[in-house]
CSV table of C-alpha atoms in Angstrom, one decimal:
chain,number,residue,atom,x,y,z
A,263,UNK,CA,108.1,-139.6,-15.4
A,264,UNK,CA,111.2,-141.8,-13.9
A,265,UNK,CA,108.8,-143.2,-11.1
A,266,UNK,CA,106.0,-144.3,-13.6
A,267,UNK,CA,109.5,-145.9,-16.4
A,268,UNK,CA,110.3,-147.9,-12.9
A,269,UNK,CA,106.6,-148.9,-12.1
A,270,UNK,CA,106.6,-150.1,-15.8
A,271,UNK,CA,109.7,-151.8,-15.7
A,272,UNK,CA,109.1,-153.5,-11.9
A,273,UNK,CA,105.3,-154.7,-13.6
A,274,UNK,CA,107.2,-156.0,-16.7
A,275,UNK,CA,109.8,-158.4,-14.5
A,276,UNK,CA,106.6,-159.5,-12.7
A,277,UNK,CA,104.7,-160.4,-15.9
A,278,UNK,CA,108.0,-162.3,-17.3
A,279,UNK,CA,108.6,-164.0,-14.1
A,280,UNK,CA,104.9,-165.3,-14.0
A,281,UNK,CA,105.1,-166.5,-18.1
A,282,UNK,CA,108.8,-167.4,-17.0
A,283,UNK,CA,109.2,-168.2,-13.8
A,284,UNK,CA,113.1,-168.3,-12.1
A,285,UNK,CA,114.9,-171.8,-11.6
A,286,UNK,CA,117.2,-172.7,-9.7
A,287,UNK,CA,120.5,-173.4,-11.6
A,288,UNK,CA,121.2,-177.0,-10.0
A,289,UNK,CA,118.5,-178.2,-10.0
A,290,UNK,CA,115.8,-176.7,-12.0
A,291,UNK,CA,112.9,-175.9,-9.4
A,292,UNK,CA,110.6,-172.7,-9.4
A,293,UNK,CA,112.0,-170.7,-7.0
A,294,UNK,CA,110.1,-168.6,-4.3
A,295,UNK,CA,111.8,-165.4,-4.7
A,296,UNK,CA,111.2,-162.2,-7.3
A,297,UNK,CA,116.0,-163.3,-8.1
A,298,UNK,CA,117.8,-166.0,-9.1
A,299,UNK,CA,119.3,-167.9,-7.0
A,300,UNK,CA,120.6,-171.7,-6.0
A,301,UNK,CA,117.7,-173.1,-3.9
A,302,UNK,CA,118.1,-174.2,0.0
A,303,UNK,CA,117.7,-177.6,-1.4
A,304,UNK,CA,120.7,-177.7,-3.5
A,305,UNK,CA,122.8,-174.9,-0.9
A,306,UNK,CA,123.1,-177.4,1.3
A,307,UNK,CA,123.8,-181.2,-1.0
A,308,UNK,CA,126.2,-179.2,-3.6
A,309,UNK,CA,130.0,-180.3,-2.9
A,310,UNK,CA,131.3,-177.0,-2.3
A,311,UNK,CA,135.5,-177.2,-2.2
A,312,UNK,CA,137.0,-176.7,0.9
A,313,UNK,CA,140.3,-177.5,3.3
A,314,UNK,CA,142.4,-179.5,2.2
A,315,UNK,CA,142.8,-178.3,-0.6
A,316,UNK,CA,145.2,-178.4,-3.4
A,317,UNK,CA,147.7,-175.1,-2.7
A,318,UNK,CA,148.5,-175.0,-6.0
A,319,UNK,CA,145.1,-175.9,-8.6
A,320,UNK,CA,142.1,-176.2,-5.9
A,321,UNK,CA,141.1,-179.6,-6.0
A,322,UNK,CA,140.1,-181.7,-3.1
A,323,UNK,CA,142.3,-183.9,-1.3
A,324,UNK,CA,141.6,-186.6,0.9
A,325,UNK,CA,144.5,-185.9,3.8
A,326,UNK,CA,145.7,-182.9,6.2
A,327,UNK,CA,149.0,-183.8,5.7
A,328,UNK,CA,148.5,-183.6,1.7
A,329,UNK,CA,150.1,-180.3,0.4
A,330,UNK,CA,149.3,-180.8,-3.8
A,331,UNK,CA,146.7,-183.1,-5.8
A,332,UNK,CA,148.7,-186.0,-7.9
A,333,UNK,CA,148.8,-183.8,-11.2
A,334,UNK,CA,150.6,-180.9,-9.8
A,335,UNK,CA,152.8,-183.1,-7.5
A,336,UNK,CA,153.8,-184.8,-10.4
A,337,UNK,CA,153.8,-181.4,-12.7
A,338,UNK,CA,155.0,-178.0,-12.4
A,339,UNK,CA,152.6,-175.3,-14.1
A,340,UNK,CA,152.7,-172.0,-15.5
A,341,UNK,CA,150.3,-170.4,-13.2
A,342,UNK,CA,150.2,-169.3,-9.5
A,343,UNK,CA,147.3,-170.7,-8.0
A,344,UNK,CA,143.7,-171.4,-9.0
A,345,UNK,CA,140.8,-172.3,-6.8
A,346,UNK,CA,137.1,-174.0,-8.2
A,347,UNK,CA,133.9,-173.9,-6.2
A,348,UNK,CA,132.0,-177.1,-7.1
A,349,UNK,CA,133.8,-180.5,-7.2
A,350,UNK,CA,132.2,-181.7,-10.7
A,351,UNK,CA,129.6,-184.1,-10.8
A,352,UNK,CA,126.1,-185.2,-12.7
A,353,UNK,CA,124.2,-181.8,-11.0
A,354,UNK,CA,127.5,-179.5,-12.2
A,355,UNK,CA,128.1,-181.2,-15.1
A,356,UNK,CA,123.8,-180.3,-15.8
A,357,UNK,CA,123.9,-176.7,-14.5
A,358,UNK,CA,127.3,-175.8,-16.5
A,359,UNK,CA,125.9,-177.7,-19.5
A,360,UNK,CA,122.4,-174.8,-20.0
A,361,UNK,CA,125.0,-171.6,-19.4
A,362,UNK,CA,127.0,-172.6,-22.0
A,363,UNK,CA,124.9,-174.5,-24.6
A,364,UNK,CA,121.2,-173.1,-23.6
A,365,UNK,CA,122.4,-170.2,-23.3
A,366,UNK,CA,121.4,-170.1,-19.4
A,367,UNK,CA,123.9,-166.4,-19.5
A,368,UNK,CA,121.6,-165.7,-16.3
A,369,UNK,CA,123.8,-168.2,-14.5
A,370,UNK,CA,126.9,-166.7,-14.7
A,371,UNK,CA,125.4,-164.1,-11.7
A,372,UNK,CA,124.3,-166.8,-9.2
A,373,UNK,CA,128.4,-168.5,-10.0
A,374,UNK,CA,129.9,-165.4,-9.4
A,375,UNK,CA,128.5,-164.6,-6.2
A,376,UNK,CA,128.8,-168.1,-4.7
A,377,UNK,CA,132.3,-167.6,-5.3
A,378,UNK,CA,133.2,-164.1,-4.1
A,379,UNK,CA,131.0,-165.7,-1.0
A,380,UNK,CA,133.3,-168.3,-0.2
A,381,UNK,CA,136.7,-167.0,-2.0
A,382,UNK,CA,136.4,-163.3,-2.2
A,383,UNK,CA,138.9,-162.3,0.5
A,384,UNK,CA,141.3,-164.9,-1.4
A,385,UNK,CA,141.0,-163.4,-4.6
A,386,UNK,CA,140.8,-159.2,-3.6
A,387,UNK,CA,144.6,-160.3,-1.3
A,388,UNK,CA,145.5,-161.3,-5.3
A,389,UNK,CA,145.2,-157.6,-6.0
A,390,UNK,CA,145.0,-159.1,-10.0
A,391,UNK,CA,145.7,-156.2,-12.9
A,392,UNK,CA,142.9,-157.2,-14.6
A,393,UNK,CA,140.7,-160.6,-15.8
A,394,UNK,CA,141.1,-162.3,-18.9
A,395,UNK,CA,138.3,-165.3,-19.3
A,396,UNK,CA,139.8,-168.6,-21.3
A,397,UNK,CA,138.9,-167.7,-25.3
A,398,UNK,CA,136.9,-169.9,-27.3
A,399,UNK,CA,137.8,-170.5,-30.7
A,400,UNK,CA,136.4,-168.4,-33.5
A,401,UNK,CA,134.2,-171.1,-35.0
A,402,UNK,CA,133.2,-172.1,-31.7
A,403,UNK,CA,131.9,-168.7,-30.5
A,404,UNK,CA,130.0,-168.0,-33.8
A,405,UNK,CA,128.2,-171.7,-33.2
A,406,UNK,CA,127.0,-170.5,-29.5
A,407,UNK,CA,127.0,-167.5,-30.2
A,408,UNK,CA,128.8,-166.1,-26.9
A,409,UNK,CA,132.0,-167.4,-24.4
A,410,UNK,CA,130.6,-168.3,-21.5
A,411,UNK,CA,133.8,-167.3,-19.5
A,412,UNK,CA,134.0,-164.1,-21.0
A,413,UNK,CA,130.4,-163.3,-19.4
A,414,UNK,CA,131.2,-165.3,-15.6
A,415,UNK,CA,134.9,-162.7,-16.1
A,416,UNK,CA,131.7,-159.7,-16.0
A,417,UNK,CA,130.3,-160.8,-13.5
A,418,UNK,CA,133.2,-161.1,-11.6
A,419,UNK,CA,134.4,-157.9,-12.4
A,420,UNK,CA,131.5,-155.9,-10.7
A,421,UNK,CA,133.0,-157.8,-7.1
A,422,UNK,CA,136.8,-157.1,-7.8
A,423,UNK,CA,136.4,-153.8,-9.7
A,424,UNK,CA,139.8,-155.3,-12.1
A,425,UNK,CA,138.8,-154.6,-16.3
A,426,UNK,CA,138.4,-158.0,-18.6
A,427,UNK,CA,140.2,-158.1,-21.6
A,428,UNK,CA,138.5,-160.3,-24.0
A,429,UNK,CA,140.6,-159.9,-27.1
A,430,UNK,CA,144.1,-159.9,-26.1
A,431,UNK,CA,144.5,-163.6,-25.9
A,432,UNK,CA,142.9,-165.5,-28.7
A,433,UNK,CA,142.7,-169.1,-29.3
A,434,UNK,CA,143.9,-169.5,-33.0
A,435,UNK,CA,143.6,-173.0,-33.3
A,436,UNK,CA,140.2,-175.3,-33.2
A,437,UNK,CA,141.1,-177.9,-31.0
A,438,UNK,CA,139.7,-181.2,-29.4
A,439,UNK,CA,137.3,-180.9,-26.6
A,440,UNK,CA,140.0,-181.7,-23.6
A,441,UNK,CA,137.3,-184.6,-22.1
A,442,UNK,CA,138.6,-187.5,-22.8
A,443,UNK,CA,141.9,-187.4,-23.6
A,444,UNK,CA,144.7,-188.5,-21.7
A,445,UNK,CA,147.2,-185.7,-20.6
A,446,UNK,CA,149.8,-186.3,-23.6
A,447,UNK,CA,147.2,-185.6,-25.8
A,448,UNK,CA,145.8,-183.0,-23.7
A,449,UNK,CA,149.1,-181.1,-24.1
A,450,UNK,CA,149.3,-182.0,-27.8
A,451,UNK,CA,146.3,-180.7,-28.4
A,452,UNK,CA,146.4,-177.0,-26.9
A,453,UNK,CA,150.7,-176.7,-28.3
A,454,UNK,CA,150.5,-173.2,-30.2
A,455,UNK,CA,146.3,-173.1,-29.4
A,456,UNK,CA,147.0,-169.0,-28.1
A,457,UNK,CA,148.4,-166.4,-29.1
A,458,UNK,CA,148.7,-162.3,-28.2
A,459,UNK,CA,147.0,-160.1,-30.0
A,460,UNK,CA,146.2,-156.6,-29.6
A,461,UNK,CA,148.1,-156.1,-26.3
A,462,UNK,CA,148.6,-152.8,-25.8
A,463,UNK,CA,148.6,-152.3,-21.7
A,464,UNK,CA,151.2,-153.6,-18.8
A,465,UNK,CA,149.9,-155.8,-17.1
A,466,UNK,CA,151.7,-157.8,-13.7
A,467,UNK,CA,148.5,-159.6,-12.5
A,468,UNK,CA,146.0,-161.3,-14.3
A,469,UNK,CA,143.5,-163.6,-12.9
A,470,UNK,CA,141.9,-166.8,-15.7
A,471,UNK,CA,138.4,-167.6,-15.8
A,472,UNK,CA,137.2,-170.5,-17.2
A,473,UNK,CA,133.8,-172.9,-16.6
A,474,UNK,CA,135.5,-176.0,-15.5
A,475,UNK,CA,139.5,-177.2,-14.6
A,476,UNK,CA,141.0,-180.7,-15.3
A,477,UNK,CA,144.5,-181.1,-15.2
A,478,UNK,CA,146.2,-177.1,-15.8
A,479,UNK,CA,146.8,-178.0,-19.5
A,480,UNK,CA,144.1,-174.8,-20.6
A,481,UNK,CA,145.5,-172.6,-17.8
A,482,UNK,CA,149.4,-173.3,-18.5
A,483,UNK,CA,148.6,-172.5,-22.3
A,484,UNK,CA,147.1,-168.9,-21.8
A,485,UNK,CA,150.1,-168.2,-19.2
A,486,UNK,CA,152.5,-169.0,-21.6
A,487,UNK,CA,151.8,-166.7,-24.2
A,488,UNK,CA,151.1,-163.7,-21.1
A,489,UNK,CA,154.3,-163.9,-20.3
A,490,UNK,CA,155.6,-162.5,-23.5
A,491,UNK,CA,153.6,-159.4,-22.4
A,492,UNK,CA,155.6,-159.6,-19.2
A,493,UNK,CA,152.7,-160.6,-16.6
A,494,UNK,CA,154.2,-162.0,-13.9
A,495,UNK,CA,152.1,-163.5,-12.1
A,496,UNK,CA,148.8,-165.7,-13.6
A,497,UNK,CA,145.6,-166.8,-11.4
A,498,UNK,CA,142.4,-168.7,-11.7
A,499,UNK,CA,139.1,-168.9,-10.8
A,500,UNK,CA,137.2,-171.6,-12.2
A,501,UNK,CA,133.6,-173.0,-11.2
A,502,UNK,CA,134.3,-176.7,-11.0
A,503,UNK,CA,137.4,-178.9,-11.1
A,504,UNK,CA,137.6,-182.4,-10.2
A,505,UNK,CA,138.8,-184.3,-7.3
A,506,UNK,CA,142.7,-184.3,-6.7
A,507,UNK,CA,143.2,-188.0,-6.4
């Protein structure tokens, strides 16, 4: 019986892949394998972040002797450290747009695999107690149907082993998109935007997950309210970030 069930499941997956072939999350070309991944062409050309990178937020730097990006050299952040997989460009923008707005939730598995392949050792060294996705406001969550950061957090949890807490931090203000705002406007936009709710566990180290990092205002906002619960160390991982100029 189990053998027949497995055969039926495999057959069903093969039929679905024929009708709806798997495509690369970046270029959308049809893949030659029966599992989703980044194609070899994209893999060779994508803007993966490497050294030198900002010691605080992980943005790429131009000079080896630099330690911090422009933003981190001017501001005291509330998080300990963060990293991102790629520099934000048009290809990553398109991929993340489909992930967030076109229900391409399967992309999270690819992003998580790429993140852990590149940064797995570093992330594991943080030894976090929990993973918290940056929350969406309830109105945005209702219209979109899911929080892309939560989907990614759950995929990363399978590697890291830490539990995902989705209801302990709420976004209580309907904020404007951070894109296009200057730093002062970003800070005002997210002022008092987050609130701790249903927090009945003791956590010391927390990993925040989001799709894009810009100036750190969002991460600082969440880190600030987490401090109220006794969290001492806050780290973050995102799929992409801007450059460190």
